[in-house]
C-alpha positions as YAML, in Angstrom:
chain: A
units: angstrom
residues:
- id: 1
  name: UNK
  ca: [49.05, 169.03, 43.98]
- id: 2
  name: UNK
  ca: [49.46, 167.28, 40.75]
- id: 3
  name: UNK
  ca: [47.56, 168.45, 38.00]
- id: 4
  name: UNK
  ca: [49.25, 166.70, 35.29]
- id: 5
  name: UNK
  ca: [47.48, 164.25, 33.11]
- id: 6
  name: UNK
  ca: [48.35, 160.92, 34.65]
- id: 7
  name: UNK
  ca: [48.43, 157.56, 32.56]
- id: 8
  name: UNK
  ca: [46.48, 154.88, 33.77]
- id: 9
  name: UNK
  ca: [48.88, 152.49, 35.73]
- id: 10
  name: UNK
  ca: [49.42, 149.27, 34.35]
- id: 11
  name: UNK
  ca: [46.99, 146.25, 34.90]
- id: 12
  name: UNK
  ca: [48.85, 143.88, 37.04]
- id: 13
  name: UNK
  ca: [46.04, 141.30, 37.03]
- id: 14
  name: UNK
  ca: [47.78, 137.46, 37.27]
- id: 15
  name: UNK
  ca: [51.08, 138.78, 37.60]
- id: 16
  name: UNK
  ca: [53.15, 137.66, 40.85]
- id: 17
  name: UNK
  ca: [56.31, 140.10, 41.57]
- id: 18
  name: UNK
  ca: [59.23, 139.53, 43.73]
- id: 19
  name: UNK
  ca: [61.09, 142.95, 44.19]
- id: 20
  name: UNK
  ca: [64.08, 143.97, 45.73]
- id: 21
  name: UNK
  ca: [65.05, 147.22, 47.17]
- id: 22
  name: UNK
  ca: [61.03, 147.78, 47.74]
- id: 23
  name: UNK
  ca: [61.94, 149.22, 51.03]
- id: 24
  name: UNK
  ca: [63.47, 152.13, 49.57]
- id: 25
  name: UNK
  ca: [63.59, 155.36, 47.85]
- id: 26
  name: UNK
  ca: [62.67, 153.73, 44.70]
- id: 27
  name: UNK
  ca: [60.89, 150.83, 46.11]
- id: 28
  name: UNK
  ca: [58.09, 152.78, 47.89]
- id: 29
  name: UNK
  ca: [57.39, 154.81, 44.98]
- id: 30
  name: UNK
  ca: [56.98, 151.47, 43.28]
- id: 31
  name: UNK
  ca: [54.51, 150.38, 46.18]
- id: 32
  name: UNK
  ca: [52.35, 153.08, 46.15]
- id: 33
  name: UNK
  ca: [52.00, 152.50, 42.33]
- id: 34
  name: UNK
  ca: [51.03, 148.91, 42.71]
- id: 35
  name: UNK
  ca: [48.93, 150.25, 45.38]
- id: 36
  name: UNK
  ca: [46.95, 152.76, 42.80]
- id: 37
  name: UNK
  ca: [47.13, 149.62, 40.42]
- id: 38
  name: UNK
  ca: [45.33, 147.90, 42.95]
- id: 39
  name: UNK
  ca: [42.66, 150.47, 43.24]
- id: 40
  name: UNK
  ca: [42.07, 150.60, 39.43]
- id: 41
  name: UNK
  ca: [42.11, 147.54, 38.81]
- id: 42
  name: UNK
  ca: [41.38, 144.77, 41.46]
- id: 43
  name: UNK
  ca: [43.89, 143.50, 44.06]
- id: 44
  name: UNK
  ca: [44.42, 140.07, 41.80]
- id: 45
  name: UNK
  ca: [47.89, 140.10, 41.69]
- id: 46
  name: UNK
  ca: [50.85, 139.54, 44.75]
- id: 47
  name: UNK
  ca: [54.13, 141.79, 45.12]
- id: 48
  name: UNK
  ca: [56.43, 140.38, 47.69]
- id: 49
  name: UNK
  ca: [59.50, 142.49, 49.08]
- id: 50
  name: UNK
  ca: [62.70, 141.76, 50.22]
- id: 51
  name: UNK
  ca: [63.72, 143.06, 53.56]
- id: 52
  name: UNK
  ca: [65.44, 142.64, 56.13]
- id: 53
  name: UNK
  ca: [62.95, 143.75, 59.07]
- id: 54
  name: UNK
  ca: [59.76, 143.52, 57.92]
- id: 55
  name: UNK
  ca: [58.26, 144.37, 60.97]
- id: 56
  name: UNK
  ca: [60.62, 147.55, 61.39]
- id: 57
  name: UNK
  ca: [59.55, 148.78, 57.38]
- id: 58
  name: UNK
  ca: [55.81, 148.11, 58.64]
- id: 59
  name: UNK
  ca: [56.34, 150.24, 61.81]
- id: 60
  name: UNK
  ca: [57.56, 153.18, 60.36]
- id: 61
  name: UNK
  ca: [55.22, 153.06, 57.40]
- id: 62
  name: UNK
  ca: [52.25, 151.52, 58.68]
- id: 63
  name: UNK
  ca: [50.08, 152.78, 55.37]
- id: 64
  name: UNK
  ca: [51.69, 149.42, 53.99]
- id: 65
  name: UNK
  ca: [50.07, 146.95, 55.91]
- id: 66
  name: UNK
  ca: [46.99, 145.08, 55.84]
- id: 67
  name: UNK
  ca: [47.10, 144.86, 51.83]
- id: 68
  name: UNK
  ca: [45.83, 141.68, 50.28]
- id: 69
  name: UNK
  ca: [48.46, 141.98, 47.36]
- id: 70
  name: UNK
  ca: [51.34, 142.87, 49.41]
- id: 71
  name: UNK
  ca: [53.94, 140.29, 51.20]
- id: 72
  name: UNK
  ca: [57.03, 141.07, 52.54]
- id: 73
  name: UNK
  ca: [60.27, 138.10, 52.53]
- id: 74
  name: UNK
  ca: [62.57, 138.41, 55.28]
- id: 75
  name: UNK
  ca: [66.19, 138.48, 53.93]
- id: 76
  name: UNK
  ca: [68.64, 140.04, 52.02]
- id: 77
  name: UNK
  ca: [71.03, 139.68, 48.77]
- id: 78
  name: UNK
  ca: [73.16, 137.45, 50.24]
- id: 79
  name: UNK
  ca: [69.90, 135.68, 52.40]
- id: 80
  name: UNK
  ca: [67.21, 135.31, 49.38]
- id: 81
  name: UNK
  ca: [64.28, 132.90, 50.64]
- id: 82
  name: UNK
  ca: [64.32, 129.53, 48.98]
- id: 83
  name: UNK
  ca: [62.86, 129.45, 45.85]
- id: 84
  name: UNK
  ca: [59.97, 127.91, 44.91]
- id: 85
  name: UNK
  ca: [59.67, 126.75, 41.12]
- id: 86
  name: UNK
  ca: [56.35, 128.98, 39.82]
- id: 87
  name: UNK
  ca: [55.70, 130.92, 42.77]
- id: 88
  name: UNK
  ca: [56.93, 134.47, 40.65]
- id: 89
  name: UNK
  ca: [55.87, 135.56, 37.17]
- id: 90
  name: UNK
  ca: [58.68, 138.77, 37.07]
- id: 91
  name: UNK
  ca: [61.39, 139.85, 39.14]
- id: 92
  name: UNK
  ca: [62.14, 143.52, 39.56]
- id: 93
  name: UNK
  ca: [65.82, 144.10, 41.63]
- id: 94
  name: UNK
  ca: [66.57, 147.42, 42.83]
- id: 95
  name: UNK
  ca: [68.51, 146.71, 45.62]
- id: 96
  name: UNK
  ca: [71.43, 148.36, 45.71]
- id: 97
  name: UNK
  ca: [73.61, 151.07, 47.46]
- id: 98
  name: UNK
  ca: [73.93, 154.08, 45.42]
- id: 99
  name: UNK
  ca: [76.12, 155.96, 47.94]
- id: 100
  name: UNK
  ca: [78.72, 154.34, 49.97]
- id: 101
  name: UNK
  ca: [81.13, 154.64, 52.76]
- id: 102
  name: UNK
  ca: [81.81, 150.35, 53.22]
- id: 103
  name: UNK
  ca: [85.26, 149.37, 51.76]
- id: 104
  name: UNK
  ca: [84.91, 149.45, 47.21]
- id: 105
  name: UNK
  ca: [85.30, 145.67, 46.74]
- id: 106
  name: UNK
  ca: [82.53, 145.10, 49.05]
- id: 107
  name: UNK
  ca: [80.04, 147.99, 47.63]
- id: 108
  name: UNK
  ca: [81.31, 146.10, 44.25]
- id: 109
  name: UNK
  ca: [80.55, 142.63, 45.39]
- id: 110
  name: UNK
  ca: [77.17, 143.73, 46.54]
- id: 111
  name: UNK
  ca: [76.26, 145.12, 42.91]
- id: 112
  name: UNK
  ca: [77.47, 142.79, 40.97]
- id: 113
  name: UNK
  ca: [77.40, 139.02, 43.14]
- id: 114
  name: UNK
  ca: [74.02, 140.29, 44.48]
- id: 115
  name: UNK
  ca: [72.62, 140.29, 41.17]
- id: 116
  name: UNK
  ca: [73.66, 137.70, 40.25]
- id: 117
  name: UNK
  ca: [72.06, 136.03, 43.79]
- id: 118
  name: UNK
  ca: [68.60, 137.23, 42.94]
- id: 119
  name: UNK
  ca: [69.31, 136.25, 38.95]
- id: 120
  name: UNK
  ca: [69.80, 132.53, 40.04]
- id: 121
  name: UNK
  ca: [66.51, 133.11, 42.46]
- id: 122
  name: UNK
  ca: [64.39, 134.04, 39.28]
- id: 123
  name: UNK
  ca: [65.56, 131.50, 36.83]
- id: 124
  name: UNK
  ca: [65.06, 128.94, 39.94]
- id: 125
  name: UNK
  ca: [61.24, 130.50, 40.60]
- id: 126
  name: UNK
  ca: [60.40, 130.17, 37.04]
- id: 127
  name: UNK
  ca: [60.24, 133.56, 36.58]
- id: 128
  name: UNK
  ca: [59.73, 134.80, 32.58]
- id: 129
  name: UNK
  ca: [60.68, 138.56, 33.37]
- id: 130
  name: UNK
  ca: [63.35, 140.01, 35.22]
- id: 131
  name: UNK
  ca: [63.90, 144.34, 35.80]
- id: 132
  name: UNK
  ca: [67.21, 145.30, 36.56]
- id: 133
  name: UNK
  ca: [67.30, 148.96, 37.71]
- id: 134
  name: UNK
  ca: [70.61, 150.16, 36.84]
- id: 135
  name: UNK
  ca: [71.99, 153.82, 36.46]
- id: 136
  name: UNK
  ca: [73.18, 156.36, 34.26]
- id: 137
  name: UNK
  ca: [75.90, 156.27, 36.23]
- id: 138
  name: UNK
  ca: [76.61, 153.23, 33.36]
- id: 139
  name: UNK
  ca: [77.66, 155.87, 30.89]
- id: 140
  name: UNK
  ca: [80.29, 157.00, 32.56]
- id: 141
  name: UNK
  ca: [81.38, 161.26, 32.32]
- id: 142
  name: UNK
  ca: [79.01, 162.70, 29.88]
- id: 143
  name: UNK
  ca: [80.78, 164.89, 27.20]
- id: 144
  name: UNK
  ca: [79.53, 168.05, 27.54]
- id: 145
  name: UNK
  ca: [78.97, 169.13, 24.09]
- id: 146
  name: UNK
  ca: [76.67, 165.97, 23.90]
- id: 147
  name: UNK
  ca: [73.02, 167.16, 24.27]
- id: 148
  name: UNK
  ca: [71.66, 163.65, 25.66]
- id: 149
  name: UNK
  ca: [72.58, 160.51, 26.29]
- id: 150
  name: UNK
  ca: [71.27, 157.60, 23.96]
- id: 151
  name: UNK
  ca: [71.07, 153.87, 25.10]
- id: 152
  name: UNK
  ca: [74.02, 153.13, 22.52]
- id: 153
  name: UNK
  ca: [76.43, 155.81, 23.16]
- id: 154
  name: UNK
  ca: [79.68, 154.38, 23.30]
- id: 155
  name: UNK
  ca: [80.54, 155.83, 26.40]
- id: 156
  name: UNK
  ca: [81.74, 154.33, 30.04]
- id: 157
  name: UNK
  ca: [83.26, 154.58, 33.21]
- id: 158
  name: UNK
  ca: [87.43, 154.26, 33.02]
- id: 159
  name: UNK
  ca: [88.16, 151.25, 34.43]
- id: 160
  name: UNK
  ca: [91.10, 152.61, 36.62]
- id: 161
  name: UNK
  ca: [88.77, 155.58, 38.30]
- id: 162
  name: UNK
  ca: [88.39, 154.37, 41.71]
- id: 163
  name: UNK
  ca: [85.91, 156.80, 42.37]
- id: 164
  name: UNK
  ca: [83.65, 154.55, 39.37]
- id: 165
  name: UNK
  ca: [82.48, 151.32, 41.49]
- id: 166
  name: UNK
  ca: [79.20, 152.39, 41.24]
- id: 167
  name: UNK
  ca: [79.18, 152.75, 37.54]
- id: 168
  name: UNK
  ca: [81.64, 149.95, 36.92]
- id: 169
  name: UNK
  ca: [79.00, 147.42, 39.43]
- id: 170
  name: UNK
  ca: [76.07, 148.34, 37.19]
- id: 171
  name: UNK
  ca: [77.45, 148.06, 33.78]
- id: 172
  name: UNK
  ca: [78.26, 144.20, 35.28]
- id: 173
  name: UNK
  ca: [75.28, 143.23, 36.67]
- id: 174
  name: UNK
  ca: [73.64, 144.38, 33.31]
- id: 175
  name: UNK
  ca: [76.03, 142.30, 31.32]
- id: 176
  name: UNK
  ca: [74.75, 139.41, 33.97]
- id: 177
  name: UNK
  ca: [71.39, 140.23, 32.73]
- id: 178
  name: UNK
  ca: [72.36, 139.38, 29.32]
- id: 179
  name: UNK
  ca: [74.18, 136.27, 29.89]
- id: 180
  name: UNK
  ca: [71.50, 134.93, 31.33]
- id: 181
  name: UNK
  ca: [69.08, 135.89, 29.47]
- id: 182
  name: UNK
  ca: [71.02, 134.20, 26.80]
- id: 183
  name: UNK
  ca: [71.83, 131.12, 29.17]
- id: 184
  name: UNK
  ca: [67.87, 130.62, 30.63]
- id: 185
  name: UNK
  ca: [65.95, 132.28, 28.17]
- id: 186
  name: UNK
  ca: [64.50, 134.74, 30.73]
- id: 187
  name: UNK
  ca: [63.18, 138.17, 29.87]
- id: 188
  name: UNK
  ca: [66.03, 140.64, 31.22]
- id: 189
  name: UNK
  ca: [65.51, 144.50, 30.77]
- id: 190
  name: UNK
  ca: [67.82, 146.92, 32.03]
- id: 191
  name: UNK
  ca: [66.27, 150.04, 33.11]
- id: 192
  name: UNK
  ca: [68.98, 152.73, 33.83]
- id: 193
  name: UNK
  ca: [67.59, 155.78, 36.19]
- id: 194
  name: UNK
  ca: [68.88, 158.86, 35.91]
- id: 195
  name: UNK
  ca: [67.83, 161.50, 39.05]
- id: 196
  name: UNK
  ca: [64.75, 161.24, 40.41]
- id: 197
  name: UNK
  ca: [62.75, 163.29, 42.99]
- id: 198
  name: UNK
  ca: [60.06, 161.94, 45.42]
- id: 199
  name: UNK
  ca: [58.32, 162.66, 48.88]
- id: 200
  name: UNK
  ca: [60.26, 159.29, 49.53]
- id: 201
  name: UNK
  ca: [63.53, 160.79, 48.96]
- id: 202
  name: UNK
  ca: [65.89, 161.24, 51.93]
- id: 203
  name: UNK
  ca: [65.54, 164.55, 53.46]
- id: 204
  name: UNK
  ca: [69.38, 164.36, 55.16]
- id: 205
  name: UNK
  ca: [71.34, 162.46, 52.65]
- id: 206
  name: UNK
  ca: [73.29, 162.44, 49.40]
- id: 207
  name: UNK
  ca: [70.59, 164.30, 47.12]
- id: 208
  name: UNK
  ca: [70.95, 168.07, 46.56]
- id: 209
  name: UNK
  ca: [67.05, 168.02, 45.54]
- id: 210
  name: UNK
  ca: [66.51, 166.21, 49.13]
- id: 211
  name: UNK
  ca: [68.60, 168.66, 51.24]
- id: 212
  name: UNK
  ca: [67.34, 171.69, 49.09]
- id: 213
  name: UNK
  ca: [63.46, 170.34, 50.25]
- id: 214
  name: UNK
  ca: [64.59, 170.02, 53.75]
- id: 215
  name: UNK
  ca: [65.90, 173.50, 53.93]
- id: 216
  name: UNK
  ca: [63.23, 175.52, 52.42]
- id: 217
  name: UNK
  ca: [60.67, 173.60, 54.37]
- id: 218
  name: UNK
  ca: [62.75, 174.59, 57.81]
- id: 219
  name: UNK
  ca: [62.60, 177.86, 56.29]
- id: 220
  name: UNK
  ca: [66.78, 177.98, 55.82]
- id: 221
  name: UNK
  ca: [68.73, 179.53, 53.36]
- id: 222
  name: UNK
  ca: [69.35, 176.66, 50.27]
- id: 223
  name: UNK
  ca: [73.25, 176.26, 50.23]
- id: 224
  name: UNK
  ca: [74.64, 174.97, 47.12]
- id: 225
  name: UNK
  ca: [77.88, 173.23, 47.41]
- id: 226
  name: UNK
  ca: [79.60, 172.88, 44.09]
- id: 227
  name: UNK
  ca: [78.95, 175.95, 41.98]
- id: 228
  name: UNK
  ca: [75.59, 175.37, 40.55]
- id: 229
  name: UNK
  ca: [76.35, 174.88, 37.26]
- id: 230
  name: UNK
  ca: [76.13, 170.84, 36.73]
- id: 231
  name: UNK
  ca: [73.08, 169.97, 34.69]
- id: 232
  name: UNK
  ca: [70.81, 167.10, 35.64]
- id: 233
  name: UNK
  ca: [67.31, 166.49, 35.18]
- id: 234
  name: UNK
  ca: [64.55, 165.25, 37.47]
- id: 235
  name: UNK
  ca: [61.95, 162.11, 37.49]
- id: 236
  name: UNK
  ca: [59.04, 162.06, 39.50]
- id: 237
  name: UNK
  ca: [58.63, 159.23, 41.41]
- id: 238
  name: UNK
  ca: [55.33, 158.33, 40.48]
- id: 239
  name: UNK
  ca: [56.64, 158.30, 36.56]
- id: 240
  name: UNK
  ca: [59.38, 156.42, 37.51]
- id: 241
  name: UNK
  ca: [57.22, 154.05, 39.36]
- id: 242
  name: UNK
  ca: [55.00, 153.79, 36.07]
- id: 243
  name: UNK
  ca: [57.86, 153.75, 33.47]
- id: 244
  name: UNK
  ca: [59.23, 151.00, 35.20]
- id: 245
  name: UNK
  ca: [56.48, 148.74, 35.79]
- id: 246
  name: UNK
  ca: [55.93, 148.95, 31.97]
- id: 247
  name: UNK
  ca: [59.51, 148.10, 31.53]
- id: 248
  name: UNK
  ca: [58.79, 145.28, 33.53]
- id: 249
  name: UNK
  ca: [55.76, 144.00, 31.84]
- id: 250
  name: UNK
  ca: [56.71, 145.25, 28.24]
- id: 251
  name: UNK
  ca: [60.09, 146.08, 27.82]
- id: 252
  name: UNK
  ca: [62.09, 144.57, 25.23]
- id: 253
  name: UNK
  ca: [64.12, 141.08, 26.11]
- id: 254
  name: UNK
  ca: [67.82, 141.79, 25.96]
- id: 255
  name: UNK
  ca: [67.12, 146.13, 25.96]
- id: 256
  name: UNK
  ca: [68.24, 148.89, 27.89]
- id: 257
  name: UNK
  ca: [65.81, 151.51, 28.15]
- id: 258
  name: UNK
  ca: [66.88, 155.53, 30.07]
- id: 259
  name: UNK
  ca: [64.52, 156.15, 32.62]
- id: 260
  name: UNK
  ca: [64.53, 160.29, 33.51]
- id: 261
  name: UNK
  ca: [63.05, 163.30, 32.28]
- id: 262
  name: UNK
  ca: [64.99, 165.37, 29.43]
- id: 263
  name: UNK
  ca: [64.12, 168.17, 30.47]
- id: 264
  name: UNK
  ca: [67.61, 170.14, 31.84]
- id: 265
  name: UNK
  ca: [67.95, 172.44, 34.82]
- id: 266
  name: UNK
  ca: [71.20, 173.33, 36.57]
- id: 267
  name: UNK
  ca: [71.69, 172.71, 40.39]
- id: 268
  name: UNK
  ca: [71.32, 176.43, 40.85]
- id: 269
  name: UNK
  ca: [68.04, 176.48, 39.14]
- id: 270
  name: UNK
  ca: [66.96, 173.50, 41.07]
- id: 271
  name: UNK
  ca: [67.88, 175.19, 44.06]
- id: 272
  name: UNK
  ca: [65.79, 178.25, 43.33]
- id: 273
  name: UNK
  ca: [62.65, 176.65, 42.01]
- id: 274
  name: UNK
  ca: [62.80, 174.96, 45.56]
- id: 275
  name: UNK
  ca: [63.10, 178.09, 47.22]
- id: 276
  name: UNK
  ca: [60.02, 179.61, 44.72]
- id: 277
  name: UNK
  ca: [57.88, 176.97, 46.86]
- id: 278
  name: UNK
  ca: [57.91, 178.68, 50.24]
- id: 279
  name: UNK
  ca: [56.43, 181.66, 51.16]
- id: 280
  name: UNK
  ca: [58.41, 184.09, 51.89]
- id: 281
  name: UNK
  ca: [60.71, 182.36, 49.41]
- id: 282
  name: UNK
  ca: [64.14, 181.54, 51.48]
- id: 283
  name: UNK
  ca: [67.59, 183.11, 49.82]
- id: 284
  name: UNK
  ca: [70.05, 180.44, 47.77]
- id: 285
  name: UNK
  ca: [73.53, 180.73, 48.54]
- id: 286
  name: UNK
  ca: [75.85, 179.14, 46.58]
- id: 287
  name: UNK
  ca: [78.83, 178.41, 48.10]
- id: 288
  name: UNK
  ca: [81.81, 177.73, 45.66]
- id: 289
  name: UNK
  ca: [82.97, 180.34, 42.90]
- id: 290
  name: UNK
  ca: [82.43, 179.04, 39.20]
- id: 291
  name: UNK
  ca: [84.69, 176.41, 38.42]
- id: 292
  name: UNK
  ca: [87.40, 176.28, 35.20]
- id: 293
  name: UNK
  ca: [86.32, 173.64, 32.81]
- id: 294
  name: UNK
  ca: [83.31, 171.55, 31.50]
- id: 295
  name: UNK
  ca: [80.60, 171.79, 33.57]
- id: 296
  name: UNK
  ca: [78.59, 168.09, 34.87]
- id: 297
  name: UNK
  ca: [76.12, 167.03, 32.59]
- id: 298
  name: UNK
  ca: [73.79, 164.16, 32.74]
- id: 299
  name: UNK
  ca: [70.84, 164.08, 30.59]
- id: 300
  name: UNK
  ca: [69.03, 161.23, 29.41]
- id: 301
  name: UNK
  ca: [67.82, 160.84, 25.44]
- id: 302
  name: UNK
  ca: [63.90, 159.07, 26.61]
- id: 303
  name: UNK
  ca: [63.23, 158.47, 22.86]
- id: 304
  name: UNK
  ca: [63.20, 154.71, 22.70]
- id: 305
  name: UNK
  ca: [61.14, 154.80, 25.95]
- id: 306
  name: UNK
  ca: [58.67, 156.91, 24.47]
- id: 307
  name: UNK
  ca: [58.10, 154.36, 21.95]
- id: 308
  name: UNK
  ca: [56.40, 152.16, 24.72]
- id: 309
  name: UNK
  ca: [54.22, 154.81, 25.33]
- id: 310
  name: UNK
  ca: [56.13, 156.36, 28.21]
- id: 311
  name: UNK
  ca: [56.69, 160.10, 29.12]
- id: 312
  name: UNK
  ca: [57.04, 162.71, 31.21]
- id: 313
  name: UNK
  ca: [53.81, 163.41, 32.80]
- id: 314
  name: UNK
  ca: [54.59, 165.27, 35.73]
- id: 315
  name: UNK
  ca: [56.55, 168.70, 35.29]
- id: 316
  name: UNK
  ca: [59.18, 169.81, 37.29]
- id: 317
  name: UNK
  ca: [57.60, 172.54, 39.52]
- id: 318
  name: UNK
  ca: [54.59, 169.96, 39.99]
- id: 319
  name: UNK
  ca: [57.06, 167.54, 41.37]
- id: 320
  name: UNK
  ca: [58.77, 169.94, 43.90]
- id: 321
  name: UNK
  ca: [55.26, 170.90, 45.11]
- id: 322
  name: UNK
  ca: [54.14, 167.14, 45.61]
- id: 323
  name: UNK
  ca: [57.11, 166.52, 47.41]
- id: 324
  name: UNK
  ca: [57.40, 169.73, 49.40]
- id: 325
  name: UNK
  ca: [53.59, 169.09, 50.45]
- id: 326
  name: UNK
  ca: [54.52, 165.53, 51.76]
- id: 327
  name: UNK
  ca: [57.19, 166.42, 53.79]
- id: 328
  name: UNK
  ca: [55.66, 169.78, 55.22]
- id: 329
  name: UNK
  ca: [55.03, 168.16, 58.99]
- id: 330
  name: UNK
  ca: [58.02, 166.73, 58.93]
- id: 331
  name: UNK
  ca: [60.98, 167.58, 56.94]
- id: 332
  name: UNK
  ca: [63.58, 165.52, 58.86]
- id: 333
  name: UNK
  ca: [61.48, 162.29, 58.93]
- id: 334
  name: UNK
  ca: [64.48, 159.52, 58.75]
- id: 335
  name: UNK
  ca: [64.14, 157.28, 56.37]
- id: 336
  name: UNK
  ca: [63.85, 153.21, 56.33]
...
């Protein structure tokens, strides 16, 4: 249960929203923001989502359907419908793999050619705004003797790390942005996410907080796989959802804003408030002895998106619970 003080989501009255990636982690914490938008503030206002099964998304998550505001557009990146000149008012694109196994220059090709797919789709739709949800991942290795990470720092991915494509992708879509922005004189923001946490989240995939919810909910010991000490910090989805429908609406033409909390906790600590949730709390094992070196950091600086207005609003033992609570019937519920 949330007991935070929530911000009243954004009016969306008039506005007509193509999104991509909708179908997703991110995407249905974005829906059932629109959704709460809806019930605040009247239904006046369309969202359509990219996807390539509508009918599949709607089966598996029937709570979607039957909504006045909500459409969904068969296709893909490289399948967009054709567009029709003043149909959208904003674009928000979010598609995109953030783990892997398909061959680099295609995982590459989808960050960077797909944006620039659904770029061509806005500026042919007439669209004034356009979201791109990048990634920290942007900045590249964060030194560790730097506290947070500022929209300006000079930092970024080296270009002959093959183990950066998802970095290196996002840091050229966003430069896409900008281009044509320049080019069309459409509204581009970039908002880069840092790590999030959400009922939506997968349960059996590449997210420690995931796996660590699964576990404790199966009543399992929490096994850590690195050492514990990399520092990251953790967004709830439905401040995510908020921050970047303001971003959307509001954001500064031509910006990059950070979109995460900046408030630090190692994996081990992660790991244990997780386990804190249960009762009887399970054990955390962690499974690799401390490691020689700088430890992982990646902490966002969420000054200049505080100056919208935007903070954190829901603390990080109120977002475990949330997302604990969601999952409790079914802690291994695949996901779309």
């Amino acid at each position: 249960m949330i007991s935070s003080r929530l911000s009243e989501p954004v009016n969306l009255s008039g506005q007509r929203v193509f999104v991509t990636g909708g179908t997703g982690f991110v995407g249905r914490c974005l829906l059932d923001y629109f959704l709460e938008s809806a019930q605040a503030h009247g239904a006046e206002f369309e969202v359509s989502v990219l996807t390539r099964s509508p009918q599949a998304f709607l089966r598996r998550h029937p709570k979607y359907s039957g909504q006045s505001w909500l459409r969904f557009e068969e296709g893909s990146l490289d399948r967009l419908p054709a567009p029709v000149c003043g149909r959208f008012t904003c674009v928000l694109h979010a598609a995109a793999q953030t783990h892997t196994d398909i061959l680099p220059l295609r995982w590459l090709d989808q960050l960077v050619q797909g944006t620039r797919h659904v770029l061509d789709f806005a500026v042919a739709s007439g669209a004034q705004r356009f979201l791109l949800v990048s990634s920290g991942a942007a900045y590249g290795p964060m030194p560790e003797d730097l506290a947070s990470l500022r929209e300006d720092a000079p930092f970024a991915p080296v270009t002959l790390d093959l183990k950066s494509v998802y970095g290196q992708g996002k840091r050229m879509a966003e430069h896409l942005c900008a281009l044509y922005g320049q080019q069309f004189g459409m509204a581009c923001v970039v908002a880069r996410c840092f790590a999030l946490i959400s009922e939506h989240m997968p349960m059996d995939g590449p997210y420690a907080a995931g796996n660590f919810v699964r576990d404790a909910l199966a009543g399992e010991d929490i096994e850590v796989q690195g050492d514990g000490r990399a520092v990251r910090t953790y967004l709830y989805g439905r401040d995510a959802a908020h921050w970047l429908t303001r971003l959307m609406c509001d954001g500064e033409a031509g910006q990059i804003y950070n979109v995460g909390s900046d408030a630090a906790v190692s994996i081990l600590e992660l790991a244990q408030a997780v386990a804190a949730q249960v009762s009887p709390p399970v054990d955390v094992r962690v499974l690799k002895q401390i490691a020689p070196g700088p430890r992982s950091r990646y902490v966002p600086d969420v000054e200049k998106a505080g100056r919208l207005g935007l903070r954190v609003e829901t603390s990080l033992a109120e977002a475990i619970a949330a997302t604990m609570q969601a999952n409790a019937n079914d802690a291994l519920l695949p996901q779309y």
